[in-house]
PDB file of C-alpha atoms in Angstrom:
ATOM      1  CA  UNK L 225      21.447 -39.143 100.714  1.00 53.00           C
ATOM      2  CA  UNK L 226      19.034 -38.183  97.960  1.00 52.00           C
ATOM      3  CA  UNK L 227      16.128 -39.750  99.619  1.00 57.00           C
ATOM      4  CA  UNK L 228      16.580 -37.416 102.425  1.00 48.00           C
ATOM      5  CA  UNK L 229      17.014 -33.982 100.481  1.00 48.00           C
ATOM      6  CA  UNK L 230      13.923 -33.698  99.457  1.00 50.00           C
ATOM      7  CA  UNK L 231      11.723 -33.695 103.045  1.00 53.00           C
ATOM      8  CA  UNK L 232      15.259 -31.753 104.252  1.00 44.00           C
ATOM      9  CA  UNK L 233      14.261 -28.874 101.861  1.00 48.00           C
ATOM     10  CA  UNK L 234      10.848 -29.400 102.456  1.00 54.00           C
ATOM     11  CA  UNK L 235      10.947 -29.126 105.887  1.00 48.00           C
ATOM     12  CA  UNK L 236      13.222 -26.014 105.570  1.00 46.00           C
ATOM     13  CA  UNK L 237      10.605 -24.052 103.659  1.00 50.00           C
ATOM     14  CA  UNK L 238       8.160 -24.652 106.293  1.00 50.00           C
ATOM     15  CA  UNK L 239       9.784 -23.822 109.126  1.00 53.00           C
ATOM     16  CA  UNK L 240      10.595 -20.693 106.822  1.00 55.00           C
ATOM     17  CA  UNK L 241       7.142 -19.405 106.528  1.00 56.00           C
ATOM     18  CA  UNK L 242       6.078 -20.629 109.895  1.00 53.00           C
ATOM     19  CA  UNK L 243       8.787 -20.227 112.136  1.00 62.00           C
ATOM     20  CA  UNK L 244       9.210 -22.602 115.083  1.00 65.00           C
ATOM     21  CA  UNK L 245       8.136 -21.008 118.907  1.00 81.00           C
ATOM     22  CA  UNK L 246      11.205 -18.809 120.271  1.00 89.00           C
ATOM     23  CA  UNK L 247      13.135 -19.744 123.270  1.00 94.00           C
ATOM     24  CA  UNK L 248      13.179 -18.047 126.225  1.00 94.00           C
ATOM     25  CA  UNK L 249      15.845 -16.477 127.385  1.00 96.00           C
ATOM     26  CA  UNK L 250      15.444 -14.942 131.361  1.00 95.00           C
ATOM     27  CA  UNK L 251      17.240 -16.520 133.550  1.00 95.00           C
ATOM     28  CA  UNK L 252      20.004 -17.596 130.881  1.00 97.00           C
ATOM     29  CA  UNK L 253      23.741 -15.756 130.933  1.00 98.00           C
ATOM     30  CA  UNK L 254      24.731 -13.764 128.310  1.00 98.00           C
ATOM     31  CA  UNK L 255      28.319 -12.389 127.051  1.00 98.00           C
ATOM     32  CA  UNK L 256      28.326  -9.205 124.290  1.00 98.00           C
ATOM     33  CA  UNK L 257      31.381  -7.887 123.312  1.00 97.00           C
ATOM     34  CA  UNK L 258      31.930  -4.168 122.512  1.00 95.00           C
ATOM     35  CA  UNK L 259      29.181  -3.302 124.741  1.00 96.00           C
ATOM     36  CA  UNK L 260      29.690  -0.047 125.056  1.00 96.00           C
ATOM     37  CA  UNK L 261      28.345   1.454 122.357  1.00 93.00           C
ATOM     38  CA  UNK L 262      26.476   1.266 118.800  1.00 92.00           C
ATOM     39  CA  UNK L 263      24.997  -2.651 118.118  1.00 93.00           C
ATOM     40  CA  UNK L 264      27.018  -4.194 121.094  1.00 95.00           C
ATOM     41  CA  UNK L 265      25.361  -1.869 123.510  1.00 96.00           C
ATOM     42  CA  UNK L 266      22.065  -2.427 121.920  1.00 96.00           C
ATOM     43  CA  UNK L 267      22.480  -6.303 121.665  1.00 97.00           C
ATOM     44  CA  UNK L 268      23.522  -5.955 125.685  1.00 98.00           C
ATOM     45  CA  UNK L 269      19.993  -3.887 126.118  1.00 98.00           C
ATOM     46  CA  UNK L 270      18.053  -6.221 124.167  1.00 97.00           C
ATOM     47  CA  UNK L 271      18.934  -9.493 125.736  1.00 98.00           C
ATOM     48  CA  UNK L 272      18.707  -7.915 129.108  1.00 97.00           C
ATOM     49  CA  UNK L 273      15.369  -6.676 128.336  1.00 97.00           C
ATOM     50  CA  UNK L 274      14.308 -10.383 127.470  1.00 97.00           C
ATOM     51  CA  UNK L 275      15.776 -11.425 130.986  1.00 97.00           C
ATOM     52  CA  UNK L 276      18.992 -12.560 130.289  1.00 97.00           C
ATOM     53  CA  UNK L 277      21.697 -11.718 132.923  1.00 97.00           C
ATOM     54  CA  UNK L 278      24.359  -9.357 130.722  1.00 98.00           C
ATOM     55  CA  UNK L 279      28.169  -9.909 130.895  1.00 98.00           C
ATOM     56  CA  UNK L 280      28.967  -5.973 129.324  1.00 98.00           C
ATOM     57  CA  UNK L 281      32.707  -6.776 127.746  1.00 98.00           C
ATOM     58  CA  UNK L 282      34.460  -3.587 126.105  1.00 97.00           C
ATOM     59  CA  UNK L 283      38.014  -2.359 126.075  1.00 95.00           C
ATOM     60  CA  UNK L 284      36.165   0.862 127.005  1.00 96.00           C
ATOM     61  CA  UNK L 285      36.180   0.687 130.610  1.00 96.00           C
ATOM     62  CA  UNK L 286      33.724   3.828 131.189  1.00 97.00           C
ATOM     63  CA  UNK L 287      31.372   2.312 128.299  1.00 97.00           C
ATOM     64  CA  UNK L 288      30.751  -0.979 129.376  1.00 97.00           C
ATOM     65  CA  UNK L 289      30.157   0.796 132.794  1.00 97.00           C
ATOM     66  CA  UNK L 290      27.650   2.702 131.515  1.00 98.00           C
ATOM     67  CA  UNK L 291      25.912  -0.153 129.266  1.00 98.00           C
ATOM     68  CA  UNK L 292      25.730  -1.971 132.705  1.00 98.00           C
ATOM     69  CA  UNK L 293      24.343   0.728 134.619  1.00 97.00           C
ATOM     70  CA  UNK L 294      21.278   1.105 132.370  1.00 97.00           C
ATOM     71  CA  UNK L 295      20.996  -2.548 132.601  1.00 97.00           C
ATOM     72  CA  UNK L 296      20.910  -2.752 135.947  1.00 96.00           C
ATOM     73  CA  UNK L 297      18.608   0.375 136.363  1.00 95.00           C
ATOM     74  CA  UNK L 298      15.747  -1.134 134.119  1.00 91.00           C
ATOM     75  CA  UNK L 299      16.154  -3.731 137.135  1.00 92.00           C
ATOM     76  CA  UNK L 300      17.972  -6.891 135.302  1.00 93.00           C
ATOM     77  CA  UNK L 301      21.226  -8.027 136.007  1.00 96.00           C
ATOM     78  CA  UNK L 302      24.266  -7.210 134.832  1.00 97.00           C
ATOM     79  CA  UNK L 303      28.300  -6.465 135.149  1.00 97.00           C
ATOM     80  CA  UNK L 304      30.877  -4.838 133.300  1.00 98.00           C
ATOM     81  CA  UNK L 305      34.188  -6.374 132.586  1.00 98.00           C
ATOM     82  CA  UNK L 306      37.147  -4.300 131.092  1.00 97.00           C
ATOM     83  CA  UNK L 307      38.800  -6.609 128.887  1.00 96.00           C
ATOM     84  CA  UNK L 308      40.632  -6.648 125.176  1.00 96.00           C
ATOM     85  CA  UNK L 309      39.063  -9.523 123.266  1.00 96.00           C
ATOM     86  CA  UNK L 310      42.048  -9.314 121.004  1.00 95.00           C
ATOM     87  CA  UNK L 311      44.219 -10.675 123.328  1.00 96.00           C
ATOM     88  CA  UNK L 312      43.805 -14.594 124.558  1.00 97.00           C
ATOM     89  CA  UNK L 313      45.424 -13.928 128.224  1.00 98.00           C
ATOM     90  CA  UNK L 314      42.464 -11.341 128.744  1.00 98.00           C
ATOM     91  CA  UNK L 315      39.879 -13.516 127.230  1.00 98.00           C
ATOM     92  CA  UNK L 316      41.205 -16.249 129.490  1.00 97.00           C
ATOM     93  CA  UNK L 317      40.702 -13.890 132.446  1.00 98.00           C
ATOM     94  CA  UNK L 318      37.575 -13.146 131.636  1.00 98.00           C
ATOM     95  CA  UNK L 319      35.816 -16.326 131.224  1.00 97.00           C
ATOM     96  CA  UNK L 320      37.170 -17.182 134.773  1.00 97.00           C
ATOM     97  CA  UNK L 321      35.371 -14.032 135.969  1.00 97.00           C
ATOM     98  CA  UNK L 322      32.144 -14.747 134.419  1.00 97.00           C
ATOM     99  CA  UNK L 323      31.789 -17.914 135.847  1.00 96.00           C
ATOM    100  CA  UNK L 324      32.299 -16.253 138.989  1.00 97.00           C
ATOM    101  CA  UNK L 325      30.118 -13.425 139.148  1.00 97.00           C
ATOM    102  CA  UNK L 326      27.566 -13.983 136.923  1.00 97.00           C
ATOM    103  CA  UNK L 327      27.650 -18.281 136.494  1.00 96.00           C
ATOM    104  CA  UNK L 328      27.850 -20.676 133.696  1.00 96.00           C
ATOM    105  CA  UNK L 329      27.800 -18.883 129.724  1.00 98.00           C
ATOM    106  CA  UNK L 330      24.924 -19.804 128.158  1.00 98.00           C
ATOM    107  CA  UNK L 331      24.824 -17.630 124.746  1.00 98.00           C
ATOM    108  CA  UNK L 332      28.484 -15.758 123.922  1.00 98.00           C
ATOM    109  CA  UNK L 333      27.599 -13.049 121.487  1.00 98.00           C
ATOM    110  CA  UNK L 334      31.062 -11.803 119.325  1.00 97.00           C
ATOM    111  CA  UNK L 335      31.589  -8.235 117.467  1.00 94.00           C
ATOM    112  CA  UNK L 336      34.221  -6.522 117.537  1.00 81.00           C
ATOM    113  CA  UNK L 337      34.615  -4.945 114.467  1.00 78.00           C
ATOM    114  CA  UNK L 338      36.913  -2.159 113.281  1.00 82.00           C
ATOM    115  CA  UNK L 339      36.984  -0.917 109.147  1.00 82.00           C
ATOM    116  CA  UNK L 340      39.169   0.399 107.209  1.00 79.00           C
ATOM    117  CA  UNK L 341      38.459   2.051 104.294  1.00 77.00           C
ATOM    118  CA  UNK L 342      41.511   1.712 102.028  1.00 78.00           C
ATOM    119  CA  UNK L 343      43.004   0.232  98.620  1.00 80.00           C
ATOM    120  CA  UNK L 344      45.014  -2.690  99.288  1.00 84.00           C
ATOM    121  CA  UNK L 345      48.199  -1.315  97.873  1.00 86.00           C
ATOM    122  CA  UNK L 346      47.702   1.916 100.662  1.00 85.00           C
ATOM    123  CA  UNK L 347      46.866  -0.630 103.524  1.00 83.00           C
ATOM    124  CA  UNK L 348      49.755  -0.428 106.052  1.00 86.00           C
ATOM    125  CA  UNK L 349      51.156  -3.466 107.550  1.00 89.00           C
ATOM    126  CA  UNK L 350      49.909  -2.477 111.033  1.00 91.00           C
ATOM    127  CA  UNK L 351      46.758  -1.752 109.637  1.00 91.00           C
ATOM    128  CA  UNK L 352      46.441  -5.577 108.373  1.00 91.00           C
ATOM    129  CA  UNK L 353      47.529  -6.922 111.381  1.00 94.00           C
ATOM    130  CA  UNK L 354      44.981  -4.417 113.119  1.00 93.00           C
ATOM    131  CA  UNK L 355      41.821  -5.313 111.120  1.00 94.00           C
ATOM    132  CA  UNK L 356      43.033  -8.959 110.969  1.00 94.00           C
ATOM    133  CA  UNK L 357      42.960  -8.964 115.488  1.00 95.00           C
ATOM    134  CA  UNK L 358      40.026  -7.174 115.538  1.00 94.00           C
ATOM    135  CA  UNK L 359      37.713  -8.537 113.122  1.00 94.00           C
ATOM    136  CA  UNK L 360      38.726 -12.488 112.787  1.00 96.00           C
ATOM    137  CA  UNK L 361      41.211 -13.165 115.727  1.00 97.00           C
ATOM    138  CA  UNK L 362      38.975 -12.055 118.329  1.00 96.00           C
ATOM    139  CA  UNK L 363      36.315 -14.314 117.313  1.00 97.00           C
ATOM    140  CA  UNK L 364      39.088 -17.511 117.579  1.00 98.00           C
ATOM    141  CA  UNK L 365      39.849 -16.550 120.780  1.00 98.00           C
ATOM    142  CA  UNK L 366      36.590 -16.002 122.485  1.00 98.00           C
ATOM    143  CA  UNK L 367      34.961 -19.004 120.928  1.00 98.00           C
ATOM    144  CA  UNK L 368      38.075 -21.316 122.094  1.00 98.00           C
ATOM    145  CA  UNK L 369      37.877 -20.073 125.323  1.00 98.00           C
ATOM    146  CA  UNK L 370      34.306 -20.717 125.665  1.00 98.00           C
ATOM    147  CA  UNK L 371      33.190 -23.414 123.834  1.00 98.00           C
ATOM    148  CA  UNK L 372      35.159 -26.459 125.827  1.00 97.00           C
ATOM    149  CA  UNK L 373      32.535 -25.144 129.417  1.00 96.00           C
ATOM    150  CA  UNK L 374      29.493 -25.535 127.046  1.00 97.00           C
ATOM    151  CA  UNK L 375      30.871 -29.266 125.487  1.00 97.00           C
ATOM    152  CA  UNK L 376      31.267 -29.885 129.119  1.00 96.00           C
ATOM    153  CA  UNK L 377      27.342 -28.861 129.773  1.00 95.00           C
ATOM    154  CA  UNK L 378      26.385 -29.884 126.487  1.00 95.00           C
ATOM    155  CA  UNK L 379      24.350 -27.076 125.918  1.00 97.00           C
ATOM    156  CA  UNK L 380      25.421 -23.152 124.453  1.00 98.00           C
ATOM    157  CA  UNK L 381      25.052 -21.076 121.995  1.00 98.00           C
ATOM    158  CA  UNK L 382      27.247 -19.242 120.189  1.00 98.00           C
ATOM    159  CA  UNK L 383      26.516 -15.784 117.988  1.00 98.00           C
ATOM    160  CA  UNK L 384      29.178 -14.127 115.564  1.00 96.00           C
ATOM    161  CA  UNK L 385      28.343 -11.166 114.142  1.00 95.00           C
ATOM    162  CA  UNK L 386      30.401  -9.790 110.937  1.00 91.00           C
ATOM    163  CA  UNK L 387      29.408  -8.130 107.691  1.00 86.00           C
ATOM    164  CA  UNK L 388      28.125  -9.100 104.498  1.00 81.00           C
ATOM    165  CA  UNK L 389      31.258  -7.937 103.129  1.00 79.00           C
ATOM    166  CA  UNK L 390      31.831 -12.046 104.092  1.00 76.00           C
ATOM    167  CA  UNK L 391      29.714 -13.024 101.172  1.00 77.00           C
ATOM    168  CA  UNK L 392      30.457 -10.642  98.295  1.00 76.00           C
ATOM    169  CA  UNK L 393      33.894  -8.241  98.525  1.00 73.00           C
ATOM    170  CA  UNK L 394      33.447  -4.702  99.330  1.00 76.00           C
ATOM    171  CA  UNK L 395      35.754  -2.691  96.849  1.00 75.00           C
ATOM    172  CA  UNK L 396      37.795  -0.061  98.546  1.00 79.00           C
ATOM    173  CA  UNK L 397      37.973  -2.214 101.795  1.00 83.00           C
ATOM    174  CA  UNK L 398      39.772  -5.227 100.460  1.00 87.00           C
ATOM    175  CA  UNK L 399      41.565  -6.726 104.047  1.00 91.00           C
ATOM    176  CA  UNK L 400      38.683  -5.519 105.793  1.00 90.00           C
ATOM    177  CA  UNK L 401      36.346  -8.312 103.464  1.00 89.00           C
ATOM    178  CA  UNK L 402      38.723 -10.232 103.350  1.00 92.00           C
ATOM    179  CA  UNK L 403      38.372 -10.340 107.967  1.00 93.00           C
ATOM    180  CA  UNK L 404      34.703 -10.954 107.597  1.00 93.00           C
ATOM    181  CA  UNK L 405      35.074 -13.770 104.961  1.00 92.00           C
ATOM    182  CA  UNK L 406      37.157 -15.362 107.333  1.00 95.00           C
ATOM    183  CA  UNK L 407      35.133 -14.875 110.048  1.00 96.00           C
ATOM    184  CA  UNK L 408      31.820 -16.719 108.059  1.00 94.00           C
ATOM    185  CA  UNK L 409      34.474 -20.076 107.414  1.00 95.00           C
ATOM    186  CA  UNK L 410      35.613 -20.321 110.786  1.00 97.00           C
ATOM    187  CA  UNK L 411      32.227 -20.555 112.225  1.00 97.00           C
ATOM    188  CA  UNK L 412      30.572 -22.423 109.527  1.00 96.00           C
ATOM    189  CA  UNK L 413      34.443 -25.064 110.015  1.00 97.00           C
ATOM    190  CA  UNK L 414      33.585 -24.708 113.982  1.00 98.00           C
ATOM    191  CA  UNK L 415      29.766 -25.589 114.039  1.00 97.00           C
ATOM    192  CA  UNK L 416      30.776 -28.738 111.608  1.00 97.00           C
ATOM    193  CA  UNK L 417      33.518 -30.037 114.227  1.00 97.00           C
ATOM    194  CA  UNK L 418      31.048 -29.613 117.141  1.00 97.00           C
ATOM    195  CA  UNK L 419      28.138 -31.570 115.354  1.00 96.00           C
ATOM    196  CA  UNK L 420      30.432 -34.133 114.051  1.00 96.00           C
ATOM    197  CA  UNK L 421      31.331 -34.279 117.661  1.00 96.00           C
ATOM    198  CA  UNK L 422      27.885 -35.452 118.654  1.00 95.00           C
ATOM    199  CA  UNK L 423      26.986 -31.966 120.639  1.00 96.00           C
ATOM    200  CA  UNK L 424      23.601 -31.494 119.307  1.00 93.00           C
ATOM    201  CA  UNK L 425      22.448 -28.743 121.860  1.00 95.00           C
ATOM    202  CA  UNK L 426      25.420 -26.252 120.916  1.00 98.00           C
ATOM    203  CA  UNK L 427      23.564 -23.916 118.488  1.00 98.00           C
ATOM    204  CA  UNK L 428      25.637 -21.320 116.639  1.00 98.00           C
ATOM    205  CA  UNK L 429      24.289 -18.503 114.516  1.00 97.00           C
ATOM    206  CA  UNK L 430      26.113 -16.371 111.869  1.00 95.00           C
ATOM    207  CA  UNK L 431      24.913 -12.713 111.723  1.00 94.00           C
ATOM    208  CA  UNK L 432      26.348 -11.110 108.238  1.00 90.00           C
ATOM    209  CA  UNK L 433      24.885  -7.555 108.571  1.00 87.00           C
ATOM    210  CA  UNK L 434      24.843  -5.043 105.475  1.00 78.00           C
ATOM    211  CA  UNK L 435      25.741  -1.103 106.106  1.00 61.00           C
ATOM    212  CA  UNK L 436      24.279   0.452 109.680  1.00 56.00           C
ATOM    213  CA  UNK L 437      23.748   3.827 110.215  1.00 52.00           C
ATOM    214  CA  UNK L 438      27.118   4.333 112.246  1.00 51.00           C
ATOM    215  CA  UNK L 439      30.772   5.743 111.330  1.00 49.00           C
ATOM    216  CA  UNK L 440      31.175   2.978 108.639  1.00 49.00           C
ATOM    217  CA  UNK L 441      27.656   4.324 106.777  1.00 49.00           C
ATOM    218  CA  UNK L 442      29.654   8.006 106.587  1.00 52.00           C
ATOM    219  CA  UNK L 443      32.618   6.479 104.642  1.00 50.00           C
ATOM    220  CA  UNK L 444      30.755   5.585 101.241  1.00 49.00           C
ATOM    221  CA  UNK L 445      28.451   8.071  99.154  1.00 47.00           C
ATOM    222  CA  UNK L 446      25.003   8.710  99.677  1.00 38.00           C
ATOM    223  CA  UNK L 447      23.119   7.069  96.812  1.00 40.00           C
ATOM    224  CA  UNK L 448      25.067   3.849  97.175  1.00 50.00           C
ATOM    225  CA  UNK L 449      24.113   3.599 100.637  1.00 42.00           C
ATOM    226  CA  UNK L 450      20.347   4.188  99.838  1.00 40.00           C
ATOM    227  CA  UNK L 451      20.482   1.621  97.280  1.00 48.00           C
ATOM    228  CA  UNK L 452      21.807  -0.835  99.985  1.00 54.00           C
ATOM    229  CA  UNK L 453      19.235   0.473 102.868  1.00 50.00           C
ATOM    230  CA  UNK L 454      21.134   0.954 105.925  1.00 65.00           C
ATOM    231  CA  UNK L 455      19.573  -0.237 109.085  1.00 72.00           C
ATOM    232  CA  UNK L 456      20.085   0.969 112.725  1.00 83.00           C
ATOM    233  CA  UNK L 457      21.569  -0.813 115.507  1.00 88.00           C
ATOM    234  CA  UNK L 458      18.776  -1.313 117.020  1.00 91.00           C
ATOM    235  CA  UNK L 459      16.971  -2.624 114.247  1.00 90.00           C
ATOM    236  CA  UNK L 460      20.148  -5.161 113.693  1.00 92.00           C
ATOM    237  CA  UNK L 461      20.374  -5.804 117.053  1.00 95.00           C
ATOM    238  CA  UNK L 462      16.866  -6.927 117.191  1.00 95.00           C
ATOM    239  CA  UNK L 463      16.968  -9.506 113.929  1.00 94.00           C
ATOM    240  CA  UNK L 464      19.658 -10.554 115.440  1.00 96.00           C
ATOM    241  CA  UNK L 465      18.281 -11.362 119.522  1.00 97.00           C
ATOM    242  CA  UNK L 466      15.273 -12.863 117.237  1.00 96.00           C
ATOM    243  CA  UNK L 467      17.224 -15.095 115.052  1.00 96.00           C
ATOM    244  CA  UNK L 468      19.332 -16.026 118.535  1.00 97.00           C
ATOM    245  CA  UNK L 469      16.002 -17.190 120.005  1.00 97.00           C
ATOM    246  CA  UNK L 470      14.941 -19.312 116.934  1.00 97.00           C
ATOM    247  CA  UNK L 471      18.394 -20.949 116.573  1.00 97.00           C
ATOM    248  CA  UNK L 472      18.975 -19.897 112.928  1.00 96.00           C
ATOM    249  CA  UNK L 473      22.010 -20.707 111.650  1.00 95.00           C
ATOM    250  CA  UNK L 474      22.343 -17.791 109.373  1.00 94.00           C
ATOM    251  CA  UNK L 475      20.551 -14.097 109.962  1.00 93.00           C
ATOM    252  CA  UNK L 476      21.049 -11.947 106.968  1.00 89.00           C
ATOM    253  CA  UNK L 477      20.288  -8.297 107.448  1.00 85.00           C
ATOM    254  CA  UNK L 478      18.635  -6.972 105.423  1.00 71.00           C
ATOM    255  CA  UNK L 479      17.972 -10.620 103.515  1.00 67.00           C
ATOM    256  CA  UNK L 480      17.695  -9.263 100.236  1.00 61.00           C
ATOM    257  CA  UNK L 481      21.403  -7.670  99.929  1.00 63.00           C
ATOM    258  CA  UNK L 482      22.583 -11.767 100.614  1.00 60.00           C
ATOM    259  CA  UNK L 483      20.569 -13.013  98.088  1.00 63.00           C
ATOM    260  CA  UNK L 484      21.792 -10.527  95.470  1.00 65.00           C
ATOM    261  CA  UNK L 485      25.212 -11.586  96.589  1.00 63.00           C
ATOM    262  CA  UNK L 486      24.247 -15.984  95.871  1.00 64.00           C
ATOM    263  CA  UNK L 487      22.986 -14.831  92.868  1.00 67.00           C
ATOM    264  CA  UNK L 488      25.936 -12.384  92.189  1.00 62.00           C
ATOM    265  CA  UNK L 489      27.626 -15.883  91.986  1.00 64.00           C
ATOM    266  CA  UNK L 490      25.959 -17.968  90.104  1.00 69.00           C
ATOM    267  CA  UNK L 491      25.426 -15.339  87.196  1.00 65.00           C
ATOM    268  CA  UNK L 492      27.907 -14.354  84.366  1.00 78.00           C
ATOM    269  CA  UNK L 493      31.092 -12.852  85.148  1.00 73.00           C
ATOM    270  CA  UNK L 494      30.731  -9.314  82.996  1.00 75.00           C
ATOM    271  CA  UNK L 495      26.718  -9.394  84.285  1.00 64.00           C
ATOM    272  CA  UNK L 496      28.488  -8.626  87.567  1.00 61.00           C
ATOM    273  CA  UNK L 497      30.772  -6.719  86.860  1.00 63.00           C
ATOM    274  CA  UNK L 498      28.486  -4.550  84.828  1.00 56.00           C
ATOM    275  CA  UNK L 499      25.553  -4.300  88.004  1.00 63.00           C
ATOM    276  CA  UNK L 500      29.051  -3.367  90.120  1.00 59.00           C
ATOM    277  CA  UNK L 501      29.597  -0.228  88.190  1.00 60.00           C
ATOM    278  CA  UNK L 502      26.799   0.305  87.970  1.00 61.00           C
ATOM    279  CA  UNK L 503      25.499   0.101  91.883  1.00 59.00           C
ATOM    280  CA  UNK L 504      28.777  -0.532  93.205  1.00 57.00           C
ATOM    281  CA  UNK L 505      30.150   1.612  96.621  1.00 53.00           C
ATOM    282  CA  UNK L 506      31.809   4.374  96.045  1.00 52.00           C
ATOM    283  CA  UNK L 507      34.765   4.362  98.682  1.00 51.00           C
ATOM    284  CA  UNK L 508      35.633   7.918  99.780  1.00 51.00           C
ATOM    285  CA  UNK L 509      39.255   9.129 101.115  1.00 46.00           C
ATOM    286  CA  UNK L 510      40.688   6.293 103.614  1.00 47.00           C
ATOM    287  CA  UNK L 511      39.505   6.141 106.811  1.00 45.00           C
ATOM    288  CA  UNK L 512      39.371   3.679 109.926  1.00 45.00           C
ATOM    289  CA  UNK L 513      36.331   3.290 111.804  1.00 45.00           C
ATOM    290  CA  UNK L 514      35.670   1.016 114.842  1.00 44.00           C
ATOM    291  CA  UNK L 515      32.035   0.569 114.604  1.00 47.00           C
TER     292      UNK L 515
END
């Protein structure tokens, strides 16, 4: 074991500074959920603009519509599908419809994220339950839905995006960290099953994305978001359609926020909790976004 950690880490800090050639990705089919507006649509646009045929998926009937419609305008190929990724019948509807109009999934791309800006003693039950479907359960269903077809093909890829309120908690939004932490073990437990499993051509990468200019960006104050750096979605949506055709594993955005948050835990307690009042979020009245 030793004798291989060394060239392991080696080899990691290579491929870090000179990044392997990106694959290609026209002719492949891709699925983006909440693709009707903010980073879904703009993941949708970006993958169709590399020549990937789009599946649009969005509870928003009219939006995914639309997200298709530019799609197909700028001449690529895409369809819009009407479905609540929070509920496994619809999922399992929609994977047979997929197959059918559009063929075989190549790359599934999950978000569906909503926030909620609350204390944890204020947080409703039904707005648990709420953050808990939208943010973690609809990540279990589409990737069990999905996954089996690409063991089958023994090839896929598999992209969850959630928030880097998965690596360090976000105070003021306790159950909505609490969603994205879950969201960064379930991949990391699913990606160890399918290696162990011998499917060496299933890639999976783990977006954790800091604040975007959206709804959620309006909910904290001003100087704690410009100490963070917020990013737009189609900045995010970009890192992340690169990282996608590198195969990364992990695509932290922007990088420096998730290193703060390893070092945040291998440093001294009251260090930490000194640099969190001191740069910490300020939370403002509660609010629920869906970003």
């Amino acid at each position: 074991m030793s004798i291989l950690l060394v060239p392991n880490i080696l080899s990691a800090f290579v491929r870090k500074i000179f990044p392997p050639k990106s694959k290609r990705l026209d002719g492949l089919v891709v699925l983006v959920t909440s693709a009707g507006s903010g980073l879904g649509r703009e993941l949708a646009l970006g993958f169709a603009h590399h020549g990937a045929s789009v599946a649009c998926v969005d509870a928003d009937k009219r939006a995914a519509l639309e997200t298709a419609e530019e799609i197909v305008r700028d001449g690529e190929r895409a369809k819009a599908y009407h479905t609540d990724v929070r509920s496994p019948e619809q999922v399992a509807k929609l994977s047979e419809a997929v197959a059918r109009d559009l063929g075989l999934l190549d790359i599934l791309v999950v978000y569906h994220t909503s926030f909620v800006s609350q204390a944890v003693e204020d947080t409703l039950d039904s707005t648990a339950r709420t953050l808990v479907e939208d943010n973690f359960l609809s990540h279990v269903w589409m990737v069990r839905e999905f996954l089996p077809r690409m063991k089958q093909r023994g090839a896929g890829h598999i992209v969850s995006v959630t928030s880097l309120a998965g690596q360090a908690g976000l105070a003021g939004a306790a159950v909505y960290s609490g969603t994205c932490w879950a969201v960064n073990g379930f991949m990391e437990s699913v990606k160890t099953e399918v290696l162990l499993e011998g499917h060496d051509n299933i890639q999976f990468t783990i977006v954790n994305a800091a604040v975007m200019d959206t709804s959620l960006s309006k909910n904290y104050s001003l100087n704690a978001i410009q100490r963070l750096g917020t990013r737009l979605p189609e900045v995010v949506a970009a890192y992340v359609i690169s990282g996608v055709r590198r195969n990364l594993v992990y695509v932290n955005i922007p990088e420096q926020i998730y290193w703060m948050c390893i070092l945040a835990k291998l440093l001294p307690t009251t260090v930490v909790d000194w640099a969190h009042k001191l740069f910490g979020m300020e939370p403002k009245p509660s609010s629920t976004k869906t970003l």
